[in-house]
Every structure is written in C-alpha cells, then in structure tokens.
Coordinates of C-alpha atoms in Angstrom, one line a residue:
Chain A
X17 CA 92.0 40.9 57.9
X18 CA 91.3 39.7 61.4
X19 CA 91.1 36.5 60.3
X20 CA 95.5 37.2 58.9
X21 CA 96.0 38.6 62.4
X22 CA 94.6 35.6 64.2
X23 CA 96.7 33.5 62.0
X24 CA 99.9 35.4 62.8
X25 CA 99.2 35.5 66.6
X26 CA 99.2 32.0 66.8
X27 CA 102.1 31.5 64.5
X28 CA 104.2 33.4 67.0
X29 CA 102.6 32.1 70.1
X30 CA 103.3 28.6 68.7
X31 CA 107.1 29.5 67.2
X32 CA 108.1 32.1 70.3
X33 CA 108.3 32.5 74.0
X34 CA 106.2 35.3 73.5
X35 CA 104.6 35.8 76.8
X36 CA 107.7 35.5 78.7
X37 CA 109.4 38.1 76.2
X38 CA 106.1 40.4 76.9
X39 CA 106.5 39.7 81.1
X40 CA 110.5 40.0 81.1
X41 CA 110.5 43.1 79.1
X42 CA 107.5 44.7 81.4
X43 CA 109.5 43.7 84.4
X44 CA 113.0 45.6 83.4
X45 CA 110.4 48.6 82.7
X46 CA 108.8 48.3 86.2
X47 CA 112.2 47.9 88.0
X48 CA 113.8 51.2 85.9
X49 CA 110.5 53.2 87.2
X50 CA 110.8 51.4 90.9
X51 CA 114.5 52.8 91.0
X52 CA 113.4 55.3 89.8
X53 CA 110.4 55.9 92.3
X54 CA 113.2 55.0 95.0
X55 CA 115.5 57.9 93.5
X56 CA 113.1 60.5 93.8
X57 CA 112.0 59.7 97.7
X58 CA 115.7 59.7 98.7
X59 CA 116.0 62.6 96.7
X60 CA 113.4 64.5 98.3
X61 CA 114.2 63.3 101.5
X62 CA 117.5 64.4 101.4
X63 CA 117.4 67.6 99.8
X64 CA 114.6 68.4 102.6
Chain B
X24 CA 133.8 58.6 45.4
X25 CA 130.2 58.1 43.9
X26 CA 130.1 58.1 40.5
X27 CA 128.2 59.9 38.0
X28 CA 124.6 59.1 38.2
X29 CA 123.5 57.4 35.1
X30 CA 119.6 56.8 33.6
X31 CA 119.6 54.0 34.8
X32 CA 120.6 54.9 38.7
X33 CA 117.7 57.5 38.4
X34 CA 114.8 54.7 37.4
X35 CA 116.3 52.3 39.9
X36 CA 115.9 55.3 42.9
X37 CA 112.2 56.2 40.9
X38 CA 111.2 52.6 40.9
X39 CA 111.1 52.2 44.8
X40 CA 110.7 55.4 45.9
X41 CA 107.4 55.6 44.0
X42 CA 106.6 51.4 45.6
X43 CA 107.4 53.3 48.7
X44 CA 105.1 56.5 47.8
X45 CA 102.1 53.9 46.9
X46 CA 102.6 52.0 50.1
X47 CA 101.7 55.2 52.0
X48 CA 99.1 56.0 49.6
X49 CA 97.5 52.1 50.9
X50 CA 98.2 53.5 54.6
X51 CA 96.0 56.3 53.8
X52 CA 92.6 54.3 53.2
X53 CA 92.7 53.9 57.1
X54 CA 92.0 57.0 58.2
X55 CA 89.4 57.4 54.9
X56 CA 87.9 54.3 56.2
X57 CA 88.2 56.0 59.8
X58 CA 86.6 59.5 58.5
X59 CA 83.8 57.3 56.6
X60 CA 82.7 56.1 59.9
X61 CA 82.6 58.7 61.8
X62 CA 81.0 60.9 59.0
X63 CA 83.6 63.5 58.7
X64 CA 82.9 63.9 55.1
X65 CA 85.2 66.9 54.4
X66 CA 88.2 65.0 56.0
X67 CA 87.1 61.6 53.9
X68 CA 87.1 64.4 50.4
X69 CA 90.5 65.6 51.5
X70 CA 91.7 61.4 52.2
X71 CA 91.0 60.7 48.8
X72 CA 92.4 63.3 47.3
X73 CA 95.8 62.3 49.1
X74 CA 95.4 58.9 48.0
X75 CA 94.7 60.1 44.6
X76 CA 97.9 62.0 44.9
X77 CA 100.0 59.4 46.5
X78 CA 98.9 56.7 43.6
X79 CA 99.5 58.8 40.3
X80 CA 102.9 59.9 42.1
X81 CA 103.9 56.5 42.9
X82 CA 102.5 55.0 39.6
X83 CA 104.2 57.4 37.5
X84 CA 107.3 57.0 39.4
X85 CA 107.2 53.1 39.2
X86 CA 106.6 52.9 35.9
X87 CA 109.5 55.7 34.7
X88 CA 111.6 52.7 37.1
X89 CA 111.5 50.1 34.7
X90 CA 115.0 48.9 34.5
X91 CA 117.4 45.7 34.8
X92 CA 119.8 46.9 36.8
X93 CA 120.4 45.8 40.6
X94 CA 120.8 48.1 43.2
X95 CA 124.1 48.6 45.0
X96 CA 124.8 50.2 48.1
X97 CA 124.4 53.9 46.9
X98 CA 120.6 53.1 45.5
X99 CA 119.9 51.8 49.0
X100 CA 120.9 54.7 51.0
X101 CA 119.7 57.5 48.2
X102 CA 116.1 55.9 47.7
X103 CA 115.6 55.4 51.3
X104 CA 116.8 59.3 52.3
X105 CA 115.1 60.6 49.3
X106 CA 111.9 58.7 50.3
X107 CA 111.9 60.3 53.1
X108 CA 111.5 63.4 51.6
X109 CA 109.0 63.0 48.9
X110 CA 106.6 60.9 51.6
X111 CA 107.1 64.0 53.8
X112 CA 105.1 65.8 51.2
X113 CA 102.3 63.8 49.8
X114 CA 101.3 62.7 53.1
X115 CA 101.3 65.9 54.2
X116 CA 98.8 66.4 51.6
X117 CA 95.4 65.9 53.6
X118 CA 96.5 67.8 56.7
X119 CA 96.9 70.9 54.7
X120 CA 93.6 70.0 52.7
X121 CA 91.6 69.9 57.0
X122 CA 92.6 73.1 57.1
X123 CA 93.9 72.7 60.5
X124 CA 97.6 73.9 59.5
X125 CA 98.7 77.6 58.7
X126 CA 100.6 76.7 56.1
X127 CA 102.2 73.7 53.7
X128 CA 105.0 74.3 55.5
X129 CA 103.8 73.4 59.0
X130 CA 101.9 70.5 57.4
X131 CA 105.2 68.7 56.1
X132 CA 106.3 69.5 59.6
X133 CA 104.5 67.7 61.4
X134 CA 104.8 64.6 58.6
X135 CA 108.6 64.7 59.1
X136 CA 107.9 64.8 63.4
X137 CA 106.0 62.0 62.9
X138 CA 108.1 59.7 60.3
X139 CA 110.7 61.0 62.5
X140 CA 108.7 59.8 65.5
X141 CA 110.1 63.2 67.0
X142 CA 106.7 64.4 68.0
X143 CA 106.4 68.2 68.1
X144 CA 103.7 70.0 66.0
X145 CA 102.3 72.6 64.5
X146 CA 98.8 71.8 64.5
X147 CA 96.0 74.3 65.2
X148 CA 93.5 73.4 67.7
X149 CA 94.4 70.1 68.2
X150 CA 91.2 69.1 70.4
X151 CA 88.9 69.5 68.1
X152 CA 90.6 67.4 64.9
X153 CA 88.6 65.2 63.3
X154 CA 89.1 61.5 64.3
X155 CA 90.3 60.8 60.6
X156 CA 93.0 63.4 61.0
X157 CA 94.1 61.7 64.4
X158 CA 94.3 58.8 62.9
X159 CA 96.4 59.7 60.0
X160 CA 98.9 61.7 62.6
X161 CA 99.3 58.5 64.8
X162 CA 99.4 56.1 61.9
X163 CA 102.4 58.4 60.7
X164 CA 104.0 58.0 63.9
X165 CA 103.7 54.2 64.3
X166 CA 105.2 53.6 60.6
X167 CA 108.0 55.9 61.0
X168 CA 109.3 54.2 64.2
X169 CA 109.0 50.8 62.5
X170 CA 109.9 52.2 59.4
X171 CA 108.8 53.5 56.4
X172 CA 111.2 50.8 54.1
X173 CA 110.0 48.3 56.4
X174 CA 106.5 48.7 55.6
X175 CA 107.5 48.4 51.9
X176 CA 109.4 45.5 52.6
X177 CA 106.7 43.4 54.4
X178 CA 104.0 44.6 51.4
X179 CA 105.7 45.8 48.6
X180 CA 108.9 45.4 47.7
X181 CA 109.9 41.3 46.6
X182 CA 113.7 41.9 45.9
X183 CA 115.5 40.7 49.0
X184 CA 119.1 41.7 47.9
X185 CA 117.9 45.1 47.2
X186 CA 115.5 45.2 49.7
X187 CA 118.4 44.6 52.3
X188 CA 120.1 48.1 51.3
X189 CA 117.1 49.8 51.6
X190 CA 116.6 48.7 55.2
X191 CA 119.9 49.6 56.2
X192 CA 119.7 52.5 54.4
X193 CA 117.0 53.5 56.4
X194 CA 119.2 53.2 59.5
X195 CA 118.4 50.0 60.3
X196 CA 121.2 47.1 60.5
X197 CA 119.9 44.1 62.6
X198 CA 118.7 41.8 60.2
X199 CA 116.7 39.1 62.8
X200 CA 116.4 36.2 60.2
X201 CA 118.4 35.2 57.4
X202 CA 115.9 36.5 55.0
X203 CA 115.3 40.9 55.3
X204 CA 111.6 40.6 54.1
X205 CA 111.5 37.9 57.2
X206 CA 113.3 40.3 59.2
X207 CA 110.8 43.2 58.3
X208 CA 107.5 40.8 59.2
X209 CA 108.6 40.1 62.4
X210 CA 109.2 43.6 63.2
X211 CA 105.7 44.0 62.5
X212 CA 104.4 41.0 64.3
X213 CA 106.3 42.1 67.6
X214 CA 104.7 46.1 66.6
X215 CA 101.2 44.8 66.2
X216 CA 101.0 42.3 69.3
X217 CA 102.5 45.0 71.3
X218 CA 100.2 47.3 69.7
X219 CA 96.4 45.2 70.6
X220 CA 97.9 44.3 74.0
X221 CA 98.8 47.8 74.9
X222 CA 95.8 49.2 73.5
X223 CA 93.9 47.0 75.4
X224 CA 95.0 48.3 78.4
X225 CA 95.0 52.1 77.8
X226 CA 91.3 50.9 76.9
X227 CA 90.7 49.7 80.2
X228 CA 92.6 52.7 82.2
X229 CA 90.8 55.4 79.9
X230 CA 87.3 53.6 81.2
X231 CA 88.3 53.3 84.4
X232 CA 89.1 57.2 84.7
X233 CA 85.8 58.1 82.7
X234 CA 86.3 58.4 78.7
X235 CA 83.5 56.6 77.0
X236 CA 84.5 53.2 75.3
X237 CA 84.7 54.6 71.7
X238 CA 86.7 57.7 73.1
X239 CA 89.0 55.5 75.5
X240 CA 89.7 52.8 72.4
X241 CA 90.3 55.5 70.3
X242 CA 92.4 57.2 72.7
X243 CA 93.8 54.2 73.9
X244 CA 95.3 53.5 70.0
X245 CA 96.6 56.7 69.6
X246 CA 98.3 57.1 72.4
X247 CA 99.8 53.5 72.6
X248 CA 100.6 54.0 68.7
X249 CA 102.9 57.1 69.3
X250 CA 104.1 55.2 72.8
X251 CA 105.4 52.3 70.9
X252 CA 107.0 54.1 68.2
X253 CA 108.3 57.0 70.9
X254 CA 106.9 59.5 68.7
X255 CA 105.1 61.7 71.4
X256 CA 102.1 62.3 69.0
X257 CA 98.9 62.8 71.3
X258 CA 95.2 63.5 70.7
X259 CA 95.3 66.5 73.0
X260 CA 97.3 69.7 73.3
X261 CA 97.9 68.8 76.9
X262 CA 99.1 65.5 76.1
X263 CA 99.6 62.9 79.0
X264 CA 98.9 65.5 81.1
X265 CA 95.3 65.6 79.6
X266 CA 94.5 62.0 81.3
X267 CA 95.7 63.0 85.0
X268 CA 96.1 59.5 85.9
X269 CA 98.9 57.6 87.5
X270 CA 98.0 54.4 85.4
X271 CA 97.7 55.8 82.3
X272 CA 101.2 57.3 82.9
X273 CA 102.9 53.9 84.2
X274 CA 101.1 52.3 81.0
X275 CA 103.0 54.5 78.4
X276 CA 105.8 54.2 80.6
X277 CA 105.6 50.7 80.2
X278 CA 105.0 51.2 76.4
X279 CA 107.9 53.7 75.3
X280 CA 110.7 52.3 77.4
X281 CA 109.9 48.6 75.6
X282 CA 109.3 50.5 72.0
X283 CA 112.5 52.3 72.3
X284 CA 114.7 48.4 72.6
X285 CA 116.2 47.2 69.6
X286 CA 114.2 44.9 67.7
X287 CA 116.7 42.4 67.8
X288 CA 116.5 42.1 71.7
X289 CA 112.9 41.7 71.4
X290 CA 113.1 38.9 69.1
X291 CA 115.7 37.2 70.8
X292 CA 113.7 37.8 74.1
X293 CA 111.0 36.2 72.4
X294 CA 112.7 33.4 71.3
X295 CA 113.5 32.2 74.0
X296 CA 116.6 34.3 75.9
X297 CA 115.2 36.5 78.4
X298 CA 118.6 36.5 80.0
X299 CA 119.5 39.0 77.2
X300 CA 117.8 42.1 78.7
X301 CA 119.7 41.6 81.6
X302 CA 122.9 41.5 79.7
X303 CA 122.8 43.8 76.6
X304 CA 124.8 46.6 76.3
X305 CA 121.8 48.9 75.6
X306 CA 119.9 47.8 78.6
X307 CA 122.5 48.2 80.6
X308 CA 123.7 51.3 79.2
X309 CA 120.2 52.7 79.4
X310 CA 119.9 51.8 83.1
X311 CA 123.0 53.1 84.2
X312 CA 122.6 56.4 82.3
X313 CA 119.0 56.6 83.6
X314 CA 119.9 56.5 87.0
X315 CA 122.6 58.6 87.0
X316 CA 120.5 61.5 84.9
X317 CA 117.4 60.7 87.6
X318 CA 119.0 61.5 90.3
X319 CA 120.9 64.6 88.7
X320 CA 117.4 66.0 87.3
X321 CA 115.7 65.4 90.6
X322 CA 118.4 66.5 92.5
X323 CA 117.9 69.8 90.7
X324 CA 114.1 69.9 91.2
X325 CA 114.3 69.1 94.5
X326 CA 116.6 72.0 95.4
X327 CA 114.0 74.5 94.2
X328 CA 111.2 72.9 96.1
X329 CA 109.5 72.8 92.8
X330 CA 107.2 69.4 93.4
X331 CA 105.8 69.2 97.1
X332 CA 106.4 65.7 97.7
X333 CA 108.3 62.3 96.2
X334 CA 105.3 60.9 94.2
X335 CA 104.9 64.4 92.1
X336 CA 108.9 64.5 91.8
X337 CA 108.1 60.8 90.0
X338 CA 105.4 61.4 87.9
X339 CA 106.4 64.9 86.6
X340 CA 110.0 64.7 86.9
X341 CA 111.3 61.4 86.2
X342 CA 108.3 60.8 83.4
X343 CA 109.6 63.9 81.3
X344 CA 113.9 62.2 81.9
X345 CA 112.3 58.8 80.4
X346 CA 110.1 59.8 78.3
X347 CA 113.2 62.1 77.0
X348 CA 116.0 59.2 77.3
X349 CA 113.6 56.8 75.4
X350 CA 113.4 60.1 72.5
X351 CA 109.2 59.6 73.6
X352 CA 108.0 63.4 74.1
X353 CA 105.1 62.7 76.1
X354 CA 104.8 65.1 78.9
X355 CA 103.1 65.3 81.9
X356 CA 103.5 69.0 82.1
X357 CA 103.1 71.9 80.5
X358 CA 106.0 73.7 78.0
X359 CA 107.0 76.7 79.7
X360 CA 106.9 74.8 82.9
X361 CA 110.0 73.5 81.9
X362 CA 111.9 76.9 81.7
X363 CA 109.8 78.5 84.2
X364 CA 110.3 76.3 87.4
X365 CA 112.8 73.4 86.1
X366 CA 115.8 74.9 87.0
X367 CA 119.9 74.8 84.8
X368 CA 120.4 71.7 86.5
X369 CA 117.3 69.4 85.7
X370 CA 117.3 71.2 82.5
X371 CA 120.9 70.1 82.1
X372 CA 120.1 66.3 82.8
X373 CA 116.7 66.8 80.2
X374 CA 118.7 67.8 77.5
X375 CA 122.1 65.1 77.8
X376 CA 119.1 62.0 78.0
X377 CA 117.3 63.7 75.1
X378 CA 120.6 63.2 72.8
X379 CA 121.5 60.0 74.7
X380 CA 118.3 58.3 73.3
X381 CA 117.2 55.1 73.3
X382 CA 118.8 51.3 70.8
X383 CA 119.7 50.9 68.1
X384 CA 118.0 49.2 65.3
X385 CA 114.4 50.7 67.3
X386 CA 111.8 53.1 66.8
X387 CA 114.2 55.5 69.1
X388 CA 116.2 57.8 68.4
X389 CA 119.6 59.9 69.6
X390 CA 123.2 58.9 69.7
X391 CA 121.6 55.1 70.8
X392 CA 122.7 53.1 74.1
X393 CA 124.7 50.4 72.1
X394 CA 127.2 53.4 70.7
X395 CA 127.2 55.1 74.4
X396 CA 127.8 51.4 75.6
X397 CA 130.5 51.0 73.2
X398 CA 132.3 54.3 73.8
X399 CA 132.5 53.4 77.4
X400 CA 133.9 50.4 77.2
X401 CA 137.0 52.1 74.8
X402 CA 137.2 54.8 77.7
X403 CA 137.9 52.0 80.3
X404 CA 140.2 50.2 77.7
X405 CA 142.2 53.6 77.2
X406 CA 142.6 53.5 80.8
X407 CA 143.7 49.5 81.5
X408 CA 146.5 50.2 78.4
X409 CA 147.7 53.2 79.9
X410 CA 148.1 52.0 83.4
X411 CA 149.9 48.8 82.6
X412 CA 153.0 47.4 80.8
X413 CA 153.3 48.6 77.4
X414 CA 153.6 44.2 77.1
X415 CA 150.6 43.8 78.2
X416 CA 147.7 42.9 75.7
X417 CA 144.1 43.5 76.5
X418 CA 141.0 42.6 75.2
X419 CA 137.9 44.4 75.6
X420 CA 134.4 42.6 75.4
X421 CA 130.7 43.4 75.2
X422 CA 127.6 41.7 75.5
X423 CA 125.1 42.4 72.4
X424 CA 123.1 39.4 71.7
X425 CA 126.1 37.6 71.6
X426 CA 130.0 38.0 73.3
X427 CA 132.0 40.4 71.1
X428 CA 134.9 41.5 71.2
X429 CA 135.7 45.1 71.1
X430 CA 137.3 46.3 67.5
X431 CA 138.5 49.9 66.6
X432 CA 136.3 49.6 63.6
X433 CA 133.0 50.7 66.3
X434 CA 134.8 52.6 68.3
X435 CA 135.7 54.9 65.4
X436 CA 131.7 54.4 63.6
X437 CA 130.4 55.4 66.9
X438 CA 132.5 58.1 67.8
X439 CA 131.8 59.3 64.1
X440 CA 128.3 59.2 64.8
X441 CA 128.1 60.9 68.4
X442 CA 130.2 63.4 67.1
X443 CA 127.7 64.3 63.9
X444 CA 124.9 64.5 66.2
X445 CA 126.7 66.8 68.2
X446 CA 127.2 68.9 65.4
X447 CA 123.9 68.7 64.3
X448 CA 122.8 69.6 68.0
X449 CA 125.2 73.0 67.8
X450 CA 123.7 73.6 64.5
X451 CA 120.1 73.9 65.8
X452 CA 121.3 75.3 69.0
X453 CA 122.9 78.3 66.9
X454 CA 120.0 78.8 64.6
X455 CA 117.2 79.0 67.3
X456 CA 119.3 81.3 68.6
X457 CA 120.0 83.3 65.4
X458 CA 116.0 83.2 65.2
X459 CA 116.4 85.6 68.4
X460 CA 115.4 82.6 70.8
X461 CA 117.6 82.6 74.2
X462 CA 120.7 79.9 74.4
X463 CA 118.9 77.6 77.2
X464 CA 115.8 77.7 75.0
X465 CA 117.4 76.6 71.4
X466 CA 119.5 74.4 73.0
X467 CA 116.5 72.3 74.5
X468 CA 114.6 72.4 71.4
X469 CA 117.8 71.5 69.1
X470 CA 118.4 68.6 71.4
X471 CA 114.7 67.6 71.5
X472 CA 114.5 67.3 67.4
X473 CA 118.4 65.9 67.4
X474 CA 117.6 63.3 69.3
X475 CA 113.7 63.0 67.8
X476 CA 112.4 63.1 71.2
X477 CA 109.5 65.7 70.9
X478 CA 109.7 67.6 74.2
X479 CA 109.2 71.0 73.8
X480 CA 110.1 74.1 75.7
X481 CA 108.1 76.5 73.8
X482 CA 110.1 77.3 70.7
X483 CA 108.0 74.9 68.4
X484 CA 105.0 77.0 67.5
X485 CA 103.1 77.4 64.0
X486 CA 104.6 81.2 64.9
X487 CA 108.4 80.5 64.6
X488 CA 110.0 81.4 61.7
X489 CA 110.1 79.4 58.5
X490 CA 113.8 79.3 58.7
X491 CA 114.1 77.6 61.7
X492 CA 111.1 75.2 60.6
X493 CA 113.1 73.9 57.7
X494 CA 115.9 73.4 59.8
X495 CA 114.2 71.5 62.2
X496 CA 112.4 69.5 59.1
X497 CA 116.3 68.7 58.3
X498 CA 117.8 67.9 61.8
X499 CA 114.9 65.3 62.1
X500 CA 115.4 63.7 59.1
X501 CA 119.0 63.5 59.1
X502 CA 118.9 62.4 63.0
X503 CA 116.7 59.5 62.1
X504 CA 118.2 58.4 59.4
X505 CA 121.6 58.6 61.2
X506 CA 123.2 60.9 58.6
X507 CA 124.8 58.3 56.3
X508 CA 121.9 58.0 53.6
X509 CA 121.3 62.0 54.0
X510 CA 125.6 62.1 53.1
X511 CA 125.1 59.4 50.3
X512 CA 121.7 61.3 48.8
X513 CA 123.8 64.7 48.6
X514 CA 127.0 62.7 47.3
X515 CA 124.8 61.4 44.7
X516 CA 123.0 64.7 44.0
X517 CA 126.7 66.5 43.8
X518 CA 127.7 63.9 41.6
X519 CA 125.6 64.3 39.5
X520 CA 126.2 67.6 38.8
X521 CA 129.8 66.8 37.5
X522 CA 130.5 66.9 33.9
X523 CA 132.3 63.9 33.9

C-alpha cells in the first residue's frame, strides 16, 4: 500500500506543478486570513 | 416525464447501489484494522459485524443487478440519491452497535452529517470514543466530501459511460480528464497528498502544544480529514476550541478554505496555471463575499464589546465566518456563545456565508461561489441593458477555467438552484420552529444543515425531537446532492407507482 502511494506521489510530482499548486493555493488562504486579520483591527479600532 | 420503471431499471439501480454499498463495507476494515490495534475489542466485534452487513447487502444487491441494459441519465441520478440513503444506514450500523448513540435514529444522523460533510452530531460522550469509532466518523467525513460515487469509481465501478451519470449524479459536473474514472483518481491523488501533507503538520503543531505523538498523529488525521472535506467532524466535544492554539487554527484554516475549491481549480493549479486562482469566479466570488460578511460580522461584535481586543475578534470571530462560508463547522467557541453574546447582526452575516458556501464541484457545500458569481454578473448585465440603447448588444463574460461567455441557460440553473436552497432553508427554519425552538435559533441551525456547514447554535442535541431529526437527515442529503438526483429518485419512485 505504501509502496502504491509512493508510486502515485511521484507520478504526480513528475506529471504536475504540484508544489506550486500546494504554495499558490496556501498563499490565497493566507492573504483571505491577512485581510481578514486587517478587517478585524480596523474594526476594532474604529468601533472603539 | 420519467417513465415507468421497468425490471430491468430496478437491477440496473441494485447493481451499483449494492458496488457502492460493498465499497463502504471495504472502507470499514480501516477502523477494524484501527480498533485491532488499539485493542478495543468490542468496537473491532461491532466493525465486523457492519462489514458483515455491508457485504451480504451489497452482494445480494449486486447479484439481483445482473442485467444488459445501459444506464441513462435517470439510473445515474436515482442510484446515486438512493445510495445515499441506504449507505446512511449500514454504516450507521457499528455506531449504534458502540453504544455511544441513544438511538438508530441519531446513529444514521450522524452518517448523513458526515457523507453530507455537514458536521453536527448526536454522539454521546464524545471524549471518551474509542479510537476505532473516531476513525470511522472522520473516514465518513473525508469520503463524503470527495464523494461516495467517486470512491466507487476509482475502486469499483469499470463502466465509464455509466460511471459518468453517476458522478454527476452525485452533484458533481467537472470532469478533469477525458476519462471520469481518470477524473475520479485524481480527485483522490490531490485528497490524499493534501491529506499526508496536512497531517503532517497538525502532527507537528499538536506536539508542539503538548499531545503525545500517537495522540497528536491521530488527532492530527482526524482533524485534517474533516478540514479537507469541510465536514466539521472533531475528536472532541469542544472541537477546535479543544486545542487552544493559534497554529492549530491557521492550519485548518489553511486546510478548509483549500478543501472547499473546486477540484477543477486544483487540478488546473496543479498543472501548471496558478494564474487561475487569481482569476476564477469562485475565488473571487468567495473573496469578495468574505470581506464584505467579515467586516459586517465583526462590525457587529465589535459594537457589543464582545472580544477585548483585534487578535480574539480574528480567531473567534472571523474563524467561525470562514469556517461557515467554506460549509466547515469547526468552531472556536462554544454553541450558546453564539446566541448569548454574538449579537442580530454577526448572527446575520453567520447565517448569509453559511448558505453562500464554498465551489462547486468540492467537498463544500451551499448555494456555491460559481452560481453567486454567476448571478452577479446577470445583475450587472440587467443593469448595462437597461441603462443603454435598446440597439445596443452586450455581452457578458466570466472567468472559470477558461473565458465564457454569459448564457441565460446558467443564469436560469443557478437561480433555480439558489432559489431551492432557499426553500429548503425556510423549510427547516419553520420546522425548528414548529419544534417550539425560537426563529433566530431554527433559522441558524436550518441554514447550518442547508448549506452542510455544521455550526451549531444549540438546537442539534440527541434531545430534539425525532421529527426535526429526519428533517435535518433530509435537508442534508438533498443540499448535498443539490436537489436534482433527490427530484429524479422521487420522479422515479412516483412513477413507478403509475399503472401505466
């Protein structure tokens, strides 16, 4: 079984850009939560 | 109009329903295999019995299947809705055998949640579960957000043409690669990558804030399973919460918001056009709506001074908006708090992102960014015809994975939709408040199984009544399936109840 997944991972490291895909989809999730980290300080500042 | 069901149409829906029933039956040796290790023995008693189950079922049901005909359209959609249903009770076989569930009722409940990858249960102490049983709920969770056709497609099932109406029958229409049992393996590649890589990490986290490495891996799978899949599913009654760390919540941040794209973005991401998150309709649809619905639910927490300071506002308030816009249900609070010190107006903005949801064609669920995306768009061509000469001629384009141009044809199947999920939210609003619950309440809860998110305001206890149970059992299945199987399985059933 591990030996199926090991296969696959490199099949789809060789055939796919799929570290960028991992990096560019982690960076829209950190810039939604920095705009939304920004939101919540102006927010709070203000509504102070 | 369907027409009458013949023998034949009955052993084509029993032939893959039961493939479908034995593929969970497979899925099932995992958390035996799990139980065996950890020597829960009554849990491992209660596994193979399930299995046991799930086989004869599935057996019996295959082999009443044997026919030459080929499935149309109508097959697809009734086996995959009717699937649903008779998964929902084998697997809910061994969690009524743990004795951790009041009744078979609440045990099929919390099957549907997590098939549904909704997320709300009925479970009875959840801390002390047996690792077997917490495997079984998150392994539930993780196949129902890539699929439960899918999984018979990548294993099972060997006709493509038939196997295509399943898949979209299952609510799914992307097809990534030419080929739908392609199509259903790289949903799985992307799932399982995903899945070691984000394990690995909660892993690390779950050390770094004290859990010992067996409990922190275990924990770490779980909770990255039902991130993934945005089912909500955790190994603790106080959920997220349980963790109190700000890494462990930016890691399922991370997690959900990725699980809930469409599995075409991902693969076209992955092959090489990272320019397309930037681009797509849901992205952008999901950013725009995010911010707007941030600053409205904050805005509304901090009017009532409810979090002390701009970090707390970010980890309590704007974790429960994502984790409801992506249709997650992890929370970083408790239940009541939500009624108790949230406020109408962050209450508001919780329940519109809970129906909003996350893409299409992804573990997510709701009225999907691409249909929001799209119904905007027809808003803002409405207006441009309006204001100009009646000459004029416009066209209206999109980006989703490619330049399209705007037809009436999706204005009119996504207004359809957005306005059956309404319904269906107005129906569960009405009969949590029939069940004597007040209007804010039901209304929170109806959105949260609507849109199979999983937040929970309090309603969802083993002590509702069964009425409202069922319903709930009904809204998630027909949310997640997006209605049109659930309308083809009861066009099919009526049918078949004509003479003619």
């Amino acid at each position: 079984m591990m030996n199926n997944f090991s296969k696959m991972m490199i099949r789809i490291w060789r055939d796919t850009d799929m570290y960028l895909g991992i990096a560019v989809e982690t960076g829209y999730v950190l810039v939604v939560s920095a705009v939304g980290l920004i939101i919540c300080l102006i927010v709070q500042v203000l509504v102070r | 109009m369907i027409s009458k069901p013949t023998t034949d149409d009955l052993r084509l829906i029993s032939r893959f329903t039961g493939k479908i029933i034995i593929g969970i039956g497979l899925l099932m040796s995992i958390p035996l295999i799990t139980s065996v290790c950890f020597r829960e023995w009554p849990v491992v008693i209660d596994f193979i019995i399930g299995i046991g189950a799930a086989m004869a079922v599935g057996y019996v049901m295959v082999k009443i299947g044997d026919t030459e005909k080929k499935p149309t359209w109508v097959h697809g959609m009734v086996t995959a809705s009717f699937s649903w249903l008779v998964t929902m009770t084998i697997a809910a076989m061994p969690y009524w055998l743990s004795g951790y569930y009041l009744s078979y009722l609440d045990a099929m409940f919390d099957v549907m949640s997590g098939f549904t990858t909704t997320g709300l249960v009925l479970i009875q102490d959840l801390d002390h579960v047996p690792d077997g049983i917490n495997m079984w709920r998150h392994l539930i969770t993780f196949v129902g957000g890539q699929g439960m056709i899918v999984l018979a497609l990548t294993f099972l099932v060997k006709d493509a043409a038939g196997g295509y109406k399943l898949y979209v029958g299952e609510g799914k229409d992307e097809r990534l690669l030419p080929s739908v049992v392609h199509t259903a393996k790289i949903i799985w590649r992307i799932s399982l990558i995903y899945l070691v890589i984000g394990t690995f990490c909660l892993w690390l986290v779950g050390l770094l804030i004290g859990l010992s490495p067996i409990s922190s891996l275990l924990h770490g799978m779980w909770v990255y399973m039902a991130a993934w899949s945005t089912g909500g599913f955790a190994p603790m009654t106080q959920n997220i919460l349980y963790y109190h760390s700000f890494w462990y919540e930016l890691v399922t941040v991370v997690s959900f918001v990725i699980g809930s794209f469409n599995f075409a973005l991902h693969y076209v991401v992955w092959t090489g056009n990272p320019g397309e998150v930037r681009k797509n309709i849901e992205t952008v649809s999901m950013f725009v709506t995010m911010i707007i619905f941030t600053i409205v639910g904050c805005y509304g927490l901090a009017k009532l001074h409810v979090y002390s300071d701009a970090v707390n506002l970010f980890r309590k308030g704007f974790y429960q908006i994502i984790s409801g816009h992506t249709t997650t249900g992890f929370m970083t609070i408790y239940a009541r708090q939500f009624i108790r010190e949230w406020g109408d107006i962050a209450l508001l903005a919780i329940i519109t992102v809970m129906l909003f949801g996350g893409s299409a064609c992804s573990t997510a669920g709701g009225f999907k960014g691409l249909r929001i995306g799209i119904l905007f768009k027809a808003i803002i061509y409405e207006m441009k015809r309006l204001l100009s000469p009646e000459s004029s001629v416009f066209v209206q384009r999109f980006h989703y994975l490619k330049e399209q141009v705007l037809e009436d044809k999706q204005v009119r199947s996504s207004a359809l939709i957005v306005m059956m999920y309404m319904a269906t939210f107005l129906i569960g609003t009405l009969m949590g408040n029939l069940c004597g619950y007040p209007l804010t309440e039901a209304a929170f809860e109806s959105a949260s199984v609507t849109g199979n998110v999983g937040l929970s305001i309090g309603v969802t206890t083993a002590a509702m009544p069964d009425i409202l149970k069922m319903t709930y059992i009904l809204i998630m299945w027909v949310g997640r399936l997006e209605f049109m199987s659930v309308l083809a399985l009861i066009g099919f059933f009526l049918a078949g109840l004509r003479r003619k």
